[in-house]
Coordinates of C-alpha atoms in Angstrom, one line a residue:
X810 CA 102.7 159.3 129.3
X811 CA 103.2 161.7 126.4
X812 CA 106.2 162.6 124.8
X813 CA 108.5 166.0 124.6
X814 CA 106.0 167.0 121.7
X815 CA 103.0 166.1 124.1
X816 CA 102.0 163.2 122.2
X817 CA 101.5 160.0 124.2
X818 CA 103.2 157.1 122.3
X819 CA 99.6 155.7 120.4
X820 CA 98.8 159.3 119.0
X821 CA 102.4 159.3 117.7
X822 CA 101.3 156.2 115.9
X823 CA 98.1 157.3 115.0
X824 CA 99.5 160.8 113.7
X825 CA 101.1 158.5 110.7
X826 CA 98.1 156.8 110.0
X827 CA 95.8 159.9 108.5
X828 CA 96.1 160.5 105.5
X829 CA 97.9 164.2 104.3
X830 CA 94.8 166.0 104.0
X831 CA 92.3 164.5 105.2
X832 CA 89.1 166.3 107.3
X833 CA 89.7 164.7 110.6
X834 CA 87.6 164.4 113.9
X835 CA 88.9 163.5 116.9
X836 CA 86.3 162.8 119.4
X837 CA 87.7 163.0 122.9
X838 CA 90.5 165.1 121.5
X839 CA 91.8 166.1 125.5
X840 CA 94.3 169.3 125.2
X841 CA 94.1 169.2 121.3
X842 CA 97.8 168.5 120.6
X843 CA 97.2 165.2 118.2
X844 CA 95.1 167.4 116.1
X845 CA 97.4 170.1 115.6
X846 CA 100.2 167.5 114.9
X847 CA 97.8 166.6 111.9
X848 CA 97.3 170.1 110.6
X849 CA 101.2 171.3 111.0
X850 CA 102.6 168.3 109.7
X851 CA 99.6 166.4 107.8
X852 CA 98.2 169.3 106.3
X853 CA 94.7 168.1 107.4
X854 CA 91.3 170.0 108.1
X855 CA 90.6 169.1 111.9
X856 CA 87.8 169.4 114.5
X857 CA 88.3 168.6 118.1
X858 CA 85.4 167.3 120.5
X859 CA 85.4 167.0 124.1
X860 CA 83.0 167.2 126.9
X861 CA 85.7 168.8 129.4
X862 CA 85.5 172.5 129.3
X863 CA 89.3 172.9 130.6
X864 CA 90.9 170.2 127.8
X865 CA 88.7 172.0 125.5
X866 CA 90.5 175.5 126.3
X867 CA 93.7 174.3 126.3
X868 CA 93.1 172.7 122.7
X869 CA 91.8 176.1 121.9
X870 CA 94.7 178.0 122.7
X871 CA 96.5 175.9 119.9
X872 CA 94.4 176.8 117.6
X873 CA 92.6 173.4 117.2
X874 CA 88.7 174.5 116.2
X875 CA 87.1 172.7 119.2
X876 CA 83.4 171.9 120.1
X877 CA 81.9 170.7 123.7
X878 CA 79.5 167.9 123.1
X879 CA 78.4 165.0 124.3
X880 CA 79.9 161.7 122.6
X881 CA 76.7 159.8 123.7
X882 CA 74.5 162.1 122.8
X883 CA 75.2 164.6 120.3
X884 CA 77.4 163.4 117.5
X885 CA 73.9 162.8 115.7
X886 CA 74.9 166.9 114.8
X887 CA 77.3 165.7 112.7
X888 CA 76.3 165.6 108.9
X889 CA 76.8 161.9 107.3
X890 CA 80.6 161.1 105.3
X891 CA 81.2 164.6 106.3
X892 CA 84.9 163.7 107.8
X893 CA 87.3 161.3 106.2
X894 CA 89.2 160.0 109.6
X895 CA 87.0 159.8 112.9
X896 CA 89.9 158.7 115.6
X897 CA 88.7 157.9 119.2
X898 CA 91.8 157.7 120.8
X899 CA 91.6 156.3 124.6
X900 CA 88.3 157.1 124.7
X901 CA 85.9 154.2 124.2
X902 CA 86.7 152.4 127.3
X903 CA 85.0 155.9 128.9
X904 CA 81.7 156.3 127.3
X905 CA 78.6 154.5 128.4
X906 CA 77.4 153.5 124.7
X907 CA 80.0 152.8 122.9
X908 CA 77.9 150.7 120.3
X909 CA 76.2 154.2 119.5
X910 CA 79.9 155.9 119.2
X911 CA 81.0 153.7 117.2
X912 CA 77.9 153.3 114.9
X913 CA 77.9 157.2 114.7
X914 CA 81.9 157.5 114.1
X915 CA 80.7 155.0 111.0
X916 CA 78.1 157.5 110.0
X917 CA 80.4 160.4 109.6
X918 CA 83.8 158.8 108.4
X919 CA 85.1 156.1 105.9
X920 CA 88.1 155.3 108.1
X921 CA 88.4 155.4 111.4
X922 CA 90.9 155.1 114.3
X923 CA 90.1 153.4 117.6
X924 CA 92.9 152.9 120.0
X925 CA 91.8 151.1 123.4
X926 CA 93.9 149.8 127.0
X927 CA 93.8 145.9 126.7
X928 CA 92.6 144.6 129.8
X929 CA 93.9 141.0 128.9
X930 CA 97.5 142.0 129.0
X931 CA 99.4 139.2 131.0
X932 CA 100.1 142.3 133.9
X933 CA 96.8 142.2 134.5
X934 CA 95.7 139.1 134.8
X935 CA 98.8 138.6 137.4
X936 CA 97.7 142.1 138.9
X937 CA 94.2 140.3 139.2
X938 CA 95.3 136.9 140.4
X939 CA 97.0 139.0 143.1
X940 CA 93.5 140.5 144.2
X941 CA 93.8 143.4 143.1
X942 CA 92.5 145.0 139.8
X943 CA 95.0 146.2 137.3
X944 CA 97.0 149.7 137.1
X945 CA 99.2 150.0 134.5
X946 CA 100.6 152.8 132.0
X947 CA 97.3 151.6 129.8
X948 CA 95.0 151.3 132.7
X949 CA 96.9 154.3 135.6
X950 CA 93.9 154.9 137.2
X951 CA 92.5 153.2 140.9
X952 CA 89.0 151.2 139.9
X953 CA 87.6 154.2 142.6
X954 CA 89.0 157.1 140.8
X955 CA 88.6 155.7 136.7
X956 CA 86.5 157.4 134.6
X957 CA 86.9 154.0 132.4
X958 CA 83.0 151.9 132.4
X959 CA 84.5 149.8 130.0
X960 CA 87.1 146.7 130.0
X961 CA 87.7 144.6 126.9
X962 CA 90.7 142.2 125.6
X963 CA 91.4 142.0 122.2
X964 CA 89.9 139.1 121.4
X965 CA 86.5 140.8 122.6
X966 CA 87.2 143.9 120.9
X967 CA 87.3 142.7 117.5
X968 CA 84.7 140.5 118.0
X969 CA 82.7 143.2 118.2
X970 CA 83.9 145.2 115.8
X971 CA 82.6 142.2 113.4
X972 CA 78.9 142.1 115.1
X973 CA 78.7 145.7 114.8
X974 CA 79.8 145.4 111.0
X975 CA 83.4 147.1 110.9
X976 CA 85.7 145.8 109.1
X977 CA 89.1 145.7 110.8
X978 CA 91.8 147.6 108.1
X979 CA 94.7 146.7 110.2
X980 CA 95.7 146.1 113.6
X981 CA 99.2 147.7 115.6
X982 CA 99.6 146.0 119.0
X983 CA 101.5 148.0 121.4
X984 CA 103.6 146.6 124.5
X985 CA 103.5 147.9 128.1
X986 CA 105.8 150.7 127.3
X987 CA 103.1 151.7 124.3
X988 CA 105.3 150.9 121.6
X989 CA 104.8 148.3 118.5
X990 CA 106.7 144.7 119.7
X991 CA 107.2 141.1 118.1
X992 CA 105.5 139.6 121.2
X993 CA 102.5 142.4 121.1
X994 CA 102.2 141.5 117.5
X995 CA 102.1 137.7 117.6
X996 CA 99.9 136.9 120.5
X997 CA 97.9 140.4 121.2
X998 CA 95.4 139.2 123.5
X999 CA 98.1 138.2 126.2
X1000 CA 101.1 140.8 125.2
X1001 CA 99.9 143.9 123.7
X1002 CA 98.9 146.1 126.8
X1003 CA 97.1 148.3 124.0
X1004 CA 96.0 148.3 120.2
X1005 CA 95.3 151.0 117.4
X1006 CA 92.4 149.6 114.9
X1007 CA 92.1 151.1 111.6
X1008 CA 88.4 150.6 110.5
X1009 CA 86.8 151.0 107.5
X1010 CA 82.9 152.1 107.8
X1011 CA 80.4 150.0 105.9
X1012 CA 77.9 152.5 106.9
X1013 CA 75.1 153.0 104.0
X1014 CA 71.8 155.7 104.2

């Protein structure tokens, strides 16, 4: 669900989190408008990519420079350090290798911004002990119709992050309604039905 700018309530978040000026690139950047938050408001130097020819027109026609590319298979185009912020907003639940994304993302940026659906959230796991598996404002689609090929909770998700040698910056655990809570904050793995990491790249030649 986005808001009246067109920003869902992570990408609000995750619009404060980039530095004023930074080069950004926003893989999986949809209809663009996140970006062009960060170059009206943040002053920033931004490139979208997308694989989804209709997003990427619409992200066009704000002005957002845009590229169609493969996140699997073609971010190796990418020069190394060559953006400041990678973000990967909703998006790694979606791709089929996201250990390559993410050790590409680390390639190009020094920071980076992942935000992911939390399949642990406590909805879920009722949703599942009814039979049935999860749909939620984090997780909207029917397991026949999602393009989602990934599921993670929190506790997974930054395990990973430390085999994969990430370290986690900071952590903002968002409710079921998407925004920041006491309850999402203390105990993440149960009540945050999504996070934002901030990451910081160890990556070396």
């Amino acid at each position: 669900m986005s808001d009246v700018n067109g920003l869902r309530p992570d990408q609000e978040i995750i619009s404060t989190l980039v530095p004023t000026g930074s080069r950004v690139l926003d893989l999986g950047c949809g209809d663009g408008v996140l970006l062009r938050r960060l170059m009206d408001e943040r002053f920033c130097l931004g490139t979208g990519v997308d694989s989804d020819t209709s997003e990427l027109l619409r992200a066009a026609a704000l002005g957002v420079p845009v590229l169609e590319m493969d996140l699997d298979a073609d971010l190796g185009e990418f020069h190394d350090d060559s953006y400041d912020v990678v973000v990967l907003s909703r998006t790694l639940q979606a791709v089929p290798r996201p250990g390559r994304v993410l050790a590409e993302m680390a390639r190009i940026g020094k920071l980076l911004i992942v935000s992911m659906p939390n399949f642990g959230y406590w909805r879920n796991r009722l949703r599942l002990l009814s039979g049935h598996m999860p749909v939620s404002k984090d997780l909207p689609f029917e397991w026949h119709d999602t393009p989602n090929v990934r599921y993670s909770t929190v506790q997974d998700l930054e395990s990973w992050f430390a085999e994969v040698g990430v370290d986690v910056l900071r952590r903002i655990s968002l409710g079921g309604r998407g925004r920041p809570g006491t309850a999402a904050t203390l105990a993440p793995n149960l009540m945050a039905g999504s996070t934002i990491h901030v990451l910081g790249s160890n990556w070396t030649e």
